[in-house]
Amino acid sequence: MAKPSLVLLHGVGLDSTMWGPTTALLEDDVDVLALDLPGHGRREPAPDGVTLADLADGVAGDVPPGSHLVGFSLGALVAQHLARHRPDLVATLTSVSSVCRRTEEERAAVLGRLESAAADFPGSVAASLHRWYDGTDTDPEWVRRTEATLLANDVRSYLNCYRVFATADAEIAPELPRIAVPALAVTGELDPGSTPGMTHRLAAAIPGCRAVVVPGARHMLPVQRPRDLVTCLTTFIGERAHV
């Protein structure tokens, strides 16, 4: 019998390697596929005007039908788009550290970070690392790897994708009630950008979606607290998908 596929989609400016601490803890009874989004990793830079649909279409061909789809941050928005428009590909949907229906204040904050990245990209990388990792016990090597991945971006491509991240939650919001696959939303208690409030909004919007808030965790949940994330995933998939 073929193993079920677990497909992982990373956040903006990152790549598939960010899932290393998580994949190291996953059992051998799933086939794990960590994909690079368009404009990231070894993919071509994302063009001006790239959309959420473009990012979703850019990975859809690599997602085996009936996969357990896990998206982080920007990857969560992509995963939600796929769950809505390509349900044949998605057995379950897990949104990790996802934004949802930003308020005006939250929208202004993320657009401010976009402007900062355009004006001073290295400075914005440093600010991201502080926002994601300060006060955590994350292995310094993984913080260094995150920094190296961010700094290696084609800046224009990064800004194009970051604009999707900053705006596409409003685009996908009306579609969330039409997602019909089992869903989980999980974030860190101390995540300042993908807040527990957003995770509860997401769980309320998707029928039957469960919300989990990991105590003491910040934004980079798959790196900072991979064991907690894997426990959430395996429990959810086992209970909801009977895998």
Short mmCIF file of C-alpha atoms in Angstrom, two decimals:
data_model
loop_
_atom_site.label_atom_id
_atom_site.label_comp_id
_atom_site.label_asym_id
_atom_site.label_seq_id
_atom_site.Cartn_x
_atom_site.Cartn_y
_atom_site.Cartn_z
CA MET A 1 0.00 0.00 0.00
CA ALA A 2 1.40 3.40 -0.97
CA LYS A 3 2.32 5.78 1.82
CA PRO A 4 0.32 9.00 2.08
CA SER A 5 2.14 12.15 0.99
CA LEU A 6 2.83 15.00 3.40
CA VAL A 7 3.61 18.16 1.41
CA LEU A 8 5.31 21.12 3.11
CA LEU A 9 5.21 24.71 1.81
CA HIS A 10 7.56 27.30 3.33
CA GLY A 11 7.21 31.01 4.08
CA VAL A 12 8.20 34.12 2.14
CA GLY A 13 11.93 34.53 1.58
CA LEU A 14 12.65 31.03 2.89
CA ASP A 15 12.86 27.69 1.08
CA SER A 16 12.22 24.01 1.58
CA THR A 17 15.25 23.61 3.85
CA MET A 18 13.46 25.42 6.70
CA TRP A 19 11.54 22.19 7.36
CA GLY A 20 14.68 20.26 8.37
CA PRO A 21 13.97 20.16 12.13
CA THR A 22 10.39 19.08 11.47
CA THR A 23 11.08 16.41 8.86
CA ALA A 24 13.72 14.86 11.12
CA LEU A 25 10.95 13.99 13.58
CA LEU A 26 8.36 12.65 11.14
CA GLU A 27 7.72 8.93 11.02
CA ASP A 28 8.55 6.76 8.04
CA ASP A 29 4.88 6.00 7.36
CA VAL A 30 4.50 9.15 5.23
CA ASP A 31 6.31 10.35 2.12
CA VAL A 32 7.49 13.87 2.94
CA LEU A 33 7.82 16.39 0.10
CA ALA A 34 9.16 19.84 0.99
CA LEU A 35 8.64 22.06 -2.06
CA ASP A 36 10.11 25.42 -3.07
CA LEU A 37 7.53 28.04 -3.96
CA PRO A 38 7.99 30.03 -7.18
CA GLY A 39 10.55 32.77 -6.61
CA HIS A 40 12.31 30.80 -3.86
CA GLY A 41 15.10 28.29 -3.47
CA ARG A 42 16.19 26.99 -6.85
CA ARG A 43 13.13 28.36 -8.64
CA GLU A 44 13.22 31.29 -11.05
CA PRO A 45 12.63 34.76 -9.55
CA ALA A 46 8.98 35.72 -9.21
CA PRO A 47 7.92 38.39 -11.73
CA ASP A 48 6.29 41.72 -10.99
CA GLY A 49 2.57 41.26 -10.43
CA VAL A 50 2.84 37.66 -9.22
CA THR A 51 -0.37 36.53 -7.50
CA LEU A 52 -1.42 33.97 -4.94
CA ALA A 53 -2.94 31.93 -7.75
CA ASP A 54 0.40 32.01 -9.60
CA LEU A 55 2.23 30.68 -6.54
CA ALA A 56 -0.36 27.94 -6.07
CA ASP A 57 -0.31 26.97 -9.73
CA GLY A 58 3.48 26.90 -9.58
CA VAL A 59 3.50 24.04 -7.05
CA ALA A 60 0.25 22.24 -7.90
CA GLY A 61 1.94 19.98 -10.42
CA ASP A 62 4.29 18.66 -7.72
CA VAL A 63 1.57 17.87 -5.17
CA PRO A 64 0.39 14.24 -5.39
CA PRO A 65 -3.40 13.89 -5.32
CA GLY A 66 -4.75 13.29 -1.84
CA SER A 67 -1.79 14.82 0.00
CA HIS A 68 -1.73 16.11 3.54
CA LEU A 69 -0.85 19.73 2.81
CA VAL A 70 1.03 21.83 5.38
CA GLY A 71 1.75 25.48 4.69
CA PHE A 72 3.76 27.91 6.80
CA SER A 73 3.04 31.67 6.70
CA LEU A 74 2.92 32.57 2.98
CA GLY A 75 2.88 28.84 2.29
CA ALA A 76 -0.29 28.59 4.40
CA LEU A 77 -2.07 31.05 2.09
CA VAL A 78 -0.90 28.99 -0.89
CA ALA A 79 -2.12 25.80 0.80
CA GLN A 80 -5.52 27.38 1.50
CA HIS A 81 -5.81 28.40 -2.17
CA LEU A 82 -5.04 24.84 -3.25
CA ALA A 83 -7.51 23.37 -0.76
CA ARG A 84 -10.22 25.64 -2.15
CA HIS A 85 -9.47 25.39 -5.88
CA ARG A 86 -7.71 22.00 -6.17
CA PRO A 87 -9.38 19.85 -3.53
CA ASP A 88 -8.41 16.74 -5.49
CA LEU A 89 -4.85 17.35 -4.32
CA VAL A 90 -5.64 17.88 -0.64
CA ALA A 91 -6.68 15.25 1.92
CA THR A 92 -6.10 17.57 4.88
CA LEU A 93 -5.02 21.19 5.28
CA THR A 94 -2.73 22.46 8.04
CA SER A 95 -2.04 26.19 8.22
CA VAL A 96 1.02 26.94 10.37
CA SER A 97 1.68 30.51 11.56
CA SER A 98 -0.89 31.79 9.09
CA VAL A 99 -2.29 35.27 8.79
CA CYS A 100 -6.03 35.67 8.33
CA ARG A 101 -8.28 38.65 7.70
CA ARG A 102 -5.83 41.28 8.94
CA THR A 103 -7.30 44.31 10.64
CA GLU A 104 -6.47 47.77 9.31
CA GLU A 105 -3.77 48.09 11.95
CA GLU A 106 -2.31 44.67 11.11
CA ARG A 107 -2.41 45.47 7.38
CA ALA A 108 -0.60 48.77 7.96
CA ALA A 109 2.08 46.99 9.98
CA VAL A 110 2.85 44.39 7.30
CA LEU A 111 2.83 47.00 4.52
CA GLY A 112 5.29 48.99 6.63
CA ARG A 113 7.56 45.95 6.77
CA LEU A 114 7.28 45.67 2.99
CA GLU A 115 8.36 49.29 2.62
CA SER A 116 11.26 48.71 5.00
CA ALA A 117 12.42 45.71 2.99
CA ALA A 118 12.37 47.78 -0.20
CA ALA A 119 14.37 50.56 1.44
CA ASP A 120 16.88 48.46 3.40
CA PHE A 121 16.74 44.75 2.65
CA PRO A 122 19.59 43.64 4.99
CA GLY A 123 18.06 45.71 7.77
CA SER A 124 14.67 44.10 7.22
CA VAL A 125 16.28 40.66 7.40
CA ALA A 126 17.84 41.54 10.73
CA ALA A 127 14.49 42.81 11.98
CA SER A 128 12.79 39.58 10.89
CA LEU A 129 15.31 37.46 12.76
CA HIS A 130 14.75 39.50 15.94
CA ARG A 131 10.97 39.25 15.54
CA TRP A 132 11.07 35.51 14.91
CA TYR A 133 13.75 34.28 17.30
CA ASP A 134 14.37 36.75 20.14
CA GLY A 135 13.88 35.14 23.53
CA THR A 136 13.80 31.59 22.16
CA ASP A 137 16.21 28.72 22.74
CA THR A 138 16.47 27.95 19.01
CA ASP A 139 19.78 26.40 17.93
CA PRO A 140 21.95 29.34 16.77
CA GLU A 141 22.92 27.33 13.68
CA TRP A 142 19.32 27.36 12.52
CA VAL A 143 19.10 31.10 13.10
CA ARG A 144 22.24 31.47 10.97
CA ARG A 145 20.74 29.27 8.25
CA THR A 146 17.55 31.33 8.24
CA GLU A 147 19.59 34.52 7.88
CA ALA A 148 21.64 33.06 5.01
CA THR A 149 18.51 31.92 3.17
CA LEU A 150 16.86 35.32 3.50
CA LEU A 151 19.95 37.25 2.39
CA ALA A 152 20.37 35.00 -0.67
CA ASN A 153 17.05 36.15 -2.13
CA ASP A 154 16.71 38.08 -5.35
CA VAL A 155 15.41 41.25 -3.69
CA ARG A 156 12.89 42.19 -6.38
CA SER A 157 11.49 38.66 -6.40
CA TYR A 158 11.30 38.72 -2.60
CA LEU A 159 9.39 42.00 -2.63
CA ASN A 160 6.98 40.65 -5.25
CA CYS A 161 6.25 37.60 -3.11
CA TYR A 162 6.11 39.63 0.09
CA ARG A 163 3.42 41.79 -1.46
CA VAL A 164 1.36 38.63 -2.00
CA PHE A 165 1.91 37.72 1.65
CA ALA A 166 0.89 41.22 2.73
CA THR A 167 -2.34 41.33 0.75
CA ALA A 168 -3.58 37.86 -0.20
CA ASP A 169 -5.25 37.08 3.12
CA ALA A 170 -7.95 39.55 2.05
CA GLU A 171 -8.21 37.77 -1.31
CA ILE A 172 -8.56 34.27 0.11
CA ALA A 173 -10.83 35.27 3.01
CA PRO A 174 -14.16 34.98 1.11
CA GLU A 175 -13.14 31.50 -0.08
CA LEU A 176 -12.29 30.06 3.35
CA PRO A 177 -15.88 28.97 4.17
CA ARG A 178 -15.87 26.93 0.94
CA ILE A 179 -12.88 24.80 1.95
CA ALA A 180 -14.29 21.32 2.48
CA VAL A 181 -11.28 19.27 3.62
CA PRO A 182 -10.39 18.59 7.27
CA ALA A 183 -8.36 21.58 8.51
CA LEU A 184 -6.07 22.59 11.36
CA ALA A 185 -4.72 26.05 12.20
CA VAL A 186 -1.72 26.27 14.54
CA THR A 187 0.46 29.16 15.64
CA GLY A 188 2.74 30.26 18.46
CA GLU A 189 1.44 32.07 21.52
CA LEU A 190 4.06 34.80 21.07
CA ASP A 191 3.91 35.20 17.29
CA PRO A 192 3.55 38.96 16.72
CA GLY A 193 2.61 38.71 13.03
CA SER A 194 0.59 35.51 12.68
CA THR A 195 -1.14 35.94 15.99
CA PRO A 196 -3.29 33.54 18.01
CA GLY A 197 -6.18 35.86 17.17
CA MET A 198 -5.60 35.25 13.47
CA THR A 199 -5.47 31.50 14.01
CA HIS A 200 -8.81 31.62 15.78
CA ARG A 201 -10.22 33.74 12.93
CA LEU A 202 -8.99 31.12 10.46
CA ALA A 203 -10.49 28.26 12.46
CA ALA A 204 -13.81 30.11 12.63
CA ALA A 205 -13.81 30.75 8.87
CA ILE A 206 -13.03 27.20 7.64
CA PRO A 207 -15.82 24.73 8.47
CA GLY A 208 -14.74 22.29 11.16
CA CYS A 209 -11.24 23.74 11.45
CA ARG A 210 -9.43 23.26 14.76
CA ALA A 211 -7.20 25.95 16.32
CA VAL A 212 -4.08 25.14 18.33
CA VAL A 213 -1.85 27.74 20.03
CA VAL A 214 1.57 26.48 21.13
CA PRO A 215 2.59 28.09 24.44
CA GLY A 216 5.81 30.12 24.39
CA ALA A 217 6.40 29.74 20.64
CA ARG A 218 7.12 32.56 18.21
CA HIS A 219 6.74 32.69 14.41
CA MET A 220 9.25 30.04 13.30
CA LEU A 221 7.32 27.21 14.89
CA PRO A 222 8.73 24.50 12.54
CA VAL A 223 12.27 25.49 13.60
CA GLN A 224 11.78 26.60 17.20
CA ARG A 225 9.32 23.94 18.33
CA PRO A 226 9.32 21.15 15.74
CA ARG A 227 8.33 18.42 18.17
CA ASP A 228 5.21 20.30 19.21
CA LEU A 229 4.33 20.87 15.55
CA VAL A 230 4.84 17.21 14.64
CA THR A 231 2.65 16.16 17.58
CA CYS A 232 -0.09 18.49 16.32
CA LEU A 233 0.25 17.16 12.78
CA THR A 234 0.27 13.47 13.59
CA THR A 235 -2.61 13.79 16.04
CA PHE A 236 -4.67 15.78 13.55
CA ILE A 237 -3.98 13.51 10.60
CA GLY A 238 -4.59 10.41 12.67
CA GLU A 239 -7.89 11.65 14.08
CA ARG A 240 -9.30 13.44 11.07
CA ALA A 241 -7.94 11.47 8.14
CA HIS A 242 -7.60 8.04 9.80
CA VAL A 243 -4.08 7.60 8.40
#
